[in-house]
Amino acid sequence: MRKQHCTQAQGLFTAGKQVTMSIQFSGWEVVDDGACFPGVMLAPAQKPQNKGVYTMFHGTSVSSARAILSGGFKQSSAGMLGKGVYMSRDVKKAAHYPLGSNPSDRVIFELRVRVGRVKRIDQDNHPMQFTWSTQGYNTAWVPPNCGMKSVPSGLEEDCVFDPKRVKVVGIAKAPNPAIKKELQQLLAKESKKDTGGAGDCKDVCQLCKRKTQKGAPHIKQQCWKCGQDICILTSKHFCQSKP
C-alpha cells in the first residue's frame, strides 16, 4: 500500500497575466502488487505473490465439468507436479485439456485461486518437484519457457494442492451455446447454495464496496484531514476540497 500526499500547481490567466496558485489535497491510492485484491490477472511470466488471489483457467471434459460444478474439484492422483488441481493463467494452456480429447468435448473454467505460499519449479528433476506440498507450500508454479522437457508447450502451469483454494466463477469456453448455458445455470445454482440463497448485498461494505468475510463488518474511521468516514480497506481516497 502506498499513501500519497500531493500539492499541485495550476496556472490562471487574469488581465493578460498568468497567476500561479497552489491547490493542495491529501489522500492515498493503493498500488496493487497482486496480493491484495481478488481476481488479479497477471501475465503468465509474472510470479504470483504469496497469499494472492488470481484468475486462472482449467480445461476439462463436459462430463467432468458437470461433476466439478456439482461436487467441487478433486485432487489428481499424480502428475508432473504430484497431487493437486492443475490449472494455468494462460487460457491457451487450458484449451489443450483433456489431452487427446476431441475439441467438441472441451470446457474451460474461469477460476479464482487463493495460491497461498508458492514454490517455483523451473527445471526437470527439481528437488521439490513432487514434495513441495510437504514443505509448507500450497501451490507449485512452472513459469513459461523455463526449458522443462515435461512442458514442451512452454506455457505457464500451476498446481494447487488443496482443492478448497480453487473456485469456479465462470465458463470461459464450451463446445456450443447450449452446453455453455447448461453449465452457467448449474454454476449459478451451486453459487446460490453457497450463499444460502441470499444475495451478496448484506456482505458488502457500504464504504469500500468490497465483500466482507462472512458478513463481519469492516473497521471504519474518520480521515485525519477532512473528517470523512472511510473504511480502512478503501483502496483510494482523496479529501474533498472545502470552499
Tab-separated table of C-alpha atoms in Angstrom:
chain	number	residue	atom	x	y	z
A	1	MET	CA	0.000	0.000	0.000
A	2	ARG	CA	1.316	3.469	-0.827
A	3	LYS	CA	-0.005	6.732	0.632
A	4	GLN	CA	0.336	9.880	-1.406
A	5	HIS	CA	0.090	13.497	-0.208
A	6	CYS	CA	0.247	15.888	-3.127
A	7	THR	CA	0.482	19.559	-3.957
A	8	GLN	CA	-0.491	20.611	-7.462
A	9	ALA	CA	0.122	23.942	-9.195
A	10	GLN	CA	-2.447	25.415	-11.533
A	11	GLY	CA	-1.991	28.344	-13.886
A	12	LEU	CA	-4.664	31.004	-14.360
A	13	PHE	CA	-4.749	33.948	-16.726
A	14	THR	CA	-6.039	37.261	-15.306
A	15	ALA	CA	-5.945	40.508	-17.306
A	16	GLY	CA	-3.370	39.025	-19.638
A	17	LYS	CA	-1.119	37.908	-16.792
A	18	GLN	CA	-0.549	34.390	-15.642
A	19	VAL	CA	-1.122	33.841	-11.939
A	20	THR	CA	0.094	30.605	-10.361
A	21	MET	CA	-1.771	29.286	-7.373
A	22	SER	CA	-1.420	26.071	-5.394
A	23	ILE	CA	-4.181	23.553	-4.900
A	24	GLN	CA	-3.440	21.189	-2.055
A	25	PHE	CA	-5.135	17.883	-1.441
A	26	SER	CA	-4.487	14.832	0.666
A	27	GLY	CA	-5.278	11.179	0.297
A	28	TRP	CA	-3.915	7.886	-0.884
A	29	GLU	CA	-4.128	5.333	-3.633
A	30	VAL	CA	-3.287	1.663	-3.153
A	31	VAL	CA	-0.830	0.193	-5.651
A	32	ASP	CA	-1.880	-3.429	-6.173
A	33	ASP	CA	1.014	-5.908	-6.209
A	34	GLY	CA	-1.238	-8.861	-6.895
A	35	ALA	CA	-1.525	-9.975	-3.295
A	36	CYS	CA	-4.229	-7.612	-2.047
A	37	PHE	CA	-7.276	-7.841	-4.265
A	38	PRO	CA	-9.134	-10.900	-5.569
A	39	GLY	CA	-9.132	-11.879	-9.205
A	40	VAL	CA	-5.904	-10.221	-10.292
A	41	MET	CA	-4.984	-11.167	-13.865
A	42	LEU	CA	-1.196	-11.447	-14.120
A	43	ALA	CA	0.722	-12.152	-17.295
A	44	PRO	CA	1.898	-15.777	-17.351
A	45	ALA	CA	5.529	-14.791	-16.761
A	46	GLN	CA	4.789	-12.702	-13.664
A	47	LYS	CA	5.499	-14.503	-10.421
A	48	PRO	CA	2.376	-14.933	-8.273
A	49	GLN	CA	2.709	-13.196	-4.926
A	50	ASN	CA	2.251	-15.281	-1.797
A	51	LYS	CA	-1.316	-15.134	-0.453
A	52	GLY	CA	-2.594	-13.584	-3.689
A	53	VAL	CA	-5.936	-14.416	-5.298
A	54	TYR	CA	-5.697	-14.839	-9.055
A	55	THR	CA	-7.738	-15.529	-12.154
A	56	MET	CA	-6.754	-18.852	-13.730
A	57	PHE	CA	-8.206	-21.387	-16.164
A	58	HIS	CA	-8.843	-25.127	-16.100
A	59	GLY	CA	-9.631	-27.319	-19.095
A	60	THR	CA	-11.790	-30.410	-18.703
A	61	SER	CA	-14.429	-32.563	-20.440
A	62	VAL	CA	-18.150	-31.797	-20.461
A	63	SER	CA	-18.980	-34.657	-18.093
A	64	SER	CA	-16.175	-33.703	-15.713
A	65	ALA	CA	-17.296	-30.074	-15.838
A	66	ARG	CA	-20.736	-31.107	-14.598
A	67	ALA	CA	-19.179	-33.191	-11.811
A	68	ILE	CA	-16.866	-30.357	-10.728
A	69	LEU	CA	-19.698	-27.852	-10.579
A	70	SER	CA	-21.814	-30.275	-8.529
A	71	GLY	CA	-19.169	-31.626	-6.163
A	72	GLY	CA	-16.108	-29.417	-6.415
A	73	PHE	CA	-12.582	-30.168	-7.586
A	74	LYS	CA	-10.773	-33.361	-6.577
A	75	GLN	CA	-7.013	-33.840	-6.359
A	76	SER	CA	-5.443	-35.632	-9.279
A	77	SER	CA	-3.677	-38.765	-8.026
A	78	ALA	CA	-0.474	-37.920	-9.903
A	79	GLY	CA	1.018	-35.540	-12.446
A	80	MET	CA	4.081	-33.525	-13.385
A	81	LEU	CA	3.935	-31.758	-10.007
A	82	GLY	CA	2.372	-34.540	-7.970
A	83	LYS	CA	-1.061	-34.442	-6.351
A	84	GLY	CA	-3.254	-31.396	-6.726
A	85	VAL	CA	-5.535	-29.444	-9.052
A	86	TYR	CA	-3.836	-28.345	-12.274
A	87	MET	CA	-4.555	-25.024	-13.984
A	88	SER	CA	-2.904	-22.117	-15.770
A	89	ARG	CA	-3.123	-18.346	-16.011
A	90	ASP	CA	-2.717	-18.873	-19.763
A	91	VAL	CA	-6.062	-19.816	-21.306
A	92	LYS	CA	-4.181	-21.323	-24.269
A	93	LYS	CA	-2.714	-23.913	-21.913
A	94	ALA	CA	-6.121	-24.822	-20.510
A	95	ALA	CA	-7.519	-25.164	-24.043
A	96	HIS	CA	-5.316	-28.239	-24.634
A	97	TYR	CA	-7.114	-30.280	-21.979
A	98	PRO	CA	-8.148	-33.016	-21.617
A	99	LEU	CA	-5.113	-34.100	-23.646
A	100	GLY	CA	-6.006	-36.166	-26.700
A	101	SER	CA	-9.705	-35.393	-26.411
A	102	ASN	CA	-11.965	-34.123	-29.161
A	103	PRO	CA	-12.233	-30.299	-29.100
A	104	SER	CA	-16.022	-30.747	-29.140
A	105	ASP	CA	-15.741	-32.229	-25.635
A	106	ARG	CA	-13.676	-29.481	-24.001
A	107	VAL	CA	-14.773	-26.922	-21.437
A	108	ILE	CA	-12.632	-24.142	-19.959
A	109	PHE	CA	-13.479	-22.895	-16.478
A	110	GLU	CA	-12.530	-19.441	-15.240
A	111	LEU	CA	-11.277	-19.770	-11.680
A	112	ARG	CA	-10.474	-17.687	-8.624
A	113	VAL	CA	-7.481	-19.248	-6.897
A	114	ARG	CA	-6.013	-18.493	-3.462
A	115	VAL	CA	-2.444	-19.552	-4.111
A	116	GLY	CA	-1.076	-19.319	-0.551
A	117	ARG	CA	2.677	-19.994	-0.433
A	118	VAL	CA	4.083	-20.502	-3.929
A	119	LYS	CA	7.063	-22.639	-4.938
A	120	ARG	CA	8.732	-22.036	-8.294
A	121	ILE	CA	9.542	-25.260	-10.162
A	122	ASP	CA	11.607	-24.360	-13.217
A	123	GLN	CA	13.768	-27.370	-14.098
A	124	ASP	CA	13.374	-31.079	-14.752
A	125	ASN	CA	14.077	-33.250	-11.710
A	126	HIS	CA	13.756	-30.266	-9.408
A	127	PRO	CA	14.451	-31.472	-5.832
A	128	MET	CA	10.966	-30.324	-4.745
A	129	GLN	CA	9.056	-31.172	-7.936
A	130	PHE	CA	6.859	-33.710	-6.129
A	131	THR	CA	7.373	-32.757	-2.479
A	132	TRP	CA	6.613	-29.021	-2.415
A	133	SER	CA	3.264	-29.629	-0.680
A	134	THR	CA	5.029	-31.397	2.204
A	135	GLN	CA	7.400	-28.457	2.655
A	136	GLY	CA	4.759	-25.891	3.572
A	137	TYR	CA	3.843	-24.725	0.050
A	138	ASN	CA	0.266	-24.514	-1.233
A	139	THR	CA	0.965	-24.014	-4.946
A	140	ALA	CA	3.668	-25.059	-7.395
A	141	TRP	CA	4.326	-22.673	-10.281
A	142	VAL	CA	6.029	-23.569	-13.555
A	143	PRO	CA	6.923	-20.317	-15.357
A	144	PRO	CA	6.631	-20.139	-19.151
A	145	ASN	CA	9.533	-21.103	-21.383
A	146	CYS	CA	11.608	-22.416	-18.480
A	147	GLY	CA	13.008	-25.265	-20.576
A	148	MET	CA	11.381	-28.201	-18.775
A	149	LYS	CA	11.070	-31.183	-21.114
A	150	SER	CA	7.864	-32.191	-19.359
A	151	VAL	CA	6.294	-28.923	-20.572
A	152	PRO	CA	7.011	-28.974	-24.319
A	153	SER	CA	4.472	-26.205	-24.981
A	154	GLY	CA	6.468	-23.812	-22.795
A	155	LEU	CA	3.195	-22.446	-21.385
A	156	GLU	CA	2.736	-21.470	-17.741
A	157	GLU	CA	1.265	-24.061	-15.368
A	158	ASP	CA	0.181	-24.200	-11.742
A	159	CYS	CA	-0.738	-26.974	-9.317
A	160	VAL	CA	-2.750	-26.187	-6.182
A	161	PHE	CA	-2.638	-28.893	-3.526
A	162	ASP	CA	-5.902	-28.115	-1.698
A	163	PRO	CA	-8.998	-28.081	-3.954
A	164	LYS	CA	-10.743	-25.770	-1.467
A	165	ARG	CA	-8.441	-22.993	-2.647
A	166	VAL	CA	-9.992	-23.174	-6.126
A	167	LYS	CA	-13.398	-21.765	-7.056
A	168	VAL	CA	-15.144	-21.797	-10.430
A	169	VAL	CA	-16.508	-18.330	-11.229
A	170	GLY	CA	-17.311	-18.601	-14.927
A	171	ILE	CA	-17.439	-20.662	-18.102
A	172	ALA	CA	-14.720	-19.252	-20.344
A	173	LYS	CA	-15.431	-21.664	-23.205
A	174	ALA	CA	-17.802	-24.506	-24.032
A	175	PRO	CA	-18.347	-26.688	-27.145
A	176	ASN	CA	-21.617	-24.942	-28.028
A	177	PRO	CA	-24.073	-22.355	-26.655
A	178	ALA	CA	-26.456	-24.997	-25.276
A	179	ILE	CA	-23.793	-26.648	-23.119
A	180	LYS	CA	-22.442	-23.290	-22.008
A	181	LYS	CA	-25.922	-22.214	-20.896
A	182	GLU	CA	-26.419	-25.502	-19.044
A	183	LEU	CA	-23.126	-25.150	-17.196
A	184	GLN	CA	-23.784	-21.498	-16.375
A	185	GLN	CA	-27.140	-22.437	-14.875
A	186	LEU	CA	-25.527	-25.214	-12.831
A	187	LEU	CA	-22.827	-22.792	-11.638
A	188	ALA	CA	-25.463	-20.238	-10.627
A	189	LYS	CA	-27.406	-22.931	-8.762
A	190	GLU	CA	-24.367	-24.078	-6.803
A	191	SER	CA	-23.293	-20.494	-6.090
A	192	LYS	CA	-26.730	-19.803	-4.659
A	193	LYS	CA	-26.336	-22.790	-2.327
A	194	ASP	CA	-23.006	-21.428	-1.098
A	195	THR	CA	-24.633	-18.147	-0.076
A	196	GLY	CA	-27.656	-19.828	1.455
A	197	GLY	CA	-29.936	-18.395	-1.204
A	198	ALA	CA	-29.204	-14.851	-0.118
A	199	GLY	CA	-27.678	-12.100	-2.186
A	200	ASP	CA	-24.310	-10.529	-1.556
A	201	CYS	CA	-25.654	-7.115	-0.581
A	202	LYS	CA	-25.529	-7.668	3.176
A	203	ASP	CA	-21.922	-8.899	2.885
A	204	VAL	CA	-20.608	-5.804	1.083
A	205	CYS	CA	-19.060	-2.887	2.955
A	206	GLN	CA	-21.031	0.230	2.043
A	207	LEU	CA	-17.906	2.415	2.144
A	208	CYS	CA	-15.267	0.406	0.280
A	209	LYS	CA	-17.773	-1.719	-1.738
A	210	ARG	CA	-15.734	-4.876	-1.082
A	211	LYS	CA	-17.120	-8.133	0.269
A	212	THR	CA	-16.713	-8.785	3.959
A	213	GLN	CA	-15.658	-12.110	5.414
A	214	LYS	CA	-18.786	-13.999	6.472
A	215	GLY	CA	-20.585	-10.706	6.915
A	216	ALA	CA	-18.137	-9.364	9.529
A	217	PRO	CA	-18.160	-5.542	9.291
A	218	HIS	CA	-15.034	-3.684	8.197
A	219	ILE	CA	-13.369	-1.212	10.538
A	220	LYS	CA	-14.376	2.381	9.835
A	221	GLN	CA	-12.677	5.588	10.904
A	222	GLN	CA	-12.518	9.273	10.032
A	223	CYS	CA	-9.894	10.658	7.657
A	224	TRP	CA	-7.390	12.694	9.670
A	225	LYS	CA	-7.516	15.512	7.108
A	226	CYS	CA	-11.108	16.000	6.007
A	227	GLY	CA	-13.034	14.062	8.648
A	228	GLN	CA	-14.872	11.906	6.111
A	229	ASP	CA	-15.906	8.410	7.251
A	230	ILE	CA	-13.817	5.839	5.400
A	231	CYS	CA	-13.182	2.103	5.571
A	232	ILE	CA	-9.604	1.113	6.378
A	233	LEU	CA	-9.673	-1.189	3.318
A	234	THR	CA	-10.648	1.599	0.939
A	235	SER	CA	-8.241	1.454	-1.990
A	236	LYS	CA	-8.457	5.128	-2.995
A	237	HIS	CA	-9.414	8.288	-1.133
A	238	PHE	CA	-8.923	11.970	-1.863
A	239	CYS	CA	-10.065	14.594	0.599
A	240	GLN	CA	-12.890	16.735	-0.679
A	241	SER	CA	-11.888	20.356	-1.184
A	242	LYS	CA	-13.539	22.877	1.081
A	243	PRO	CA	-14.973	26.109	-0.326
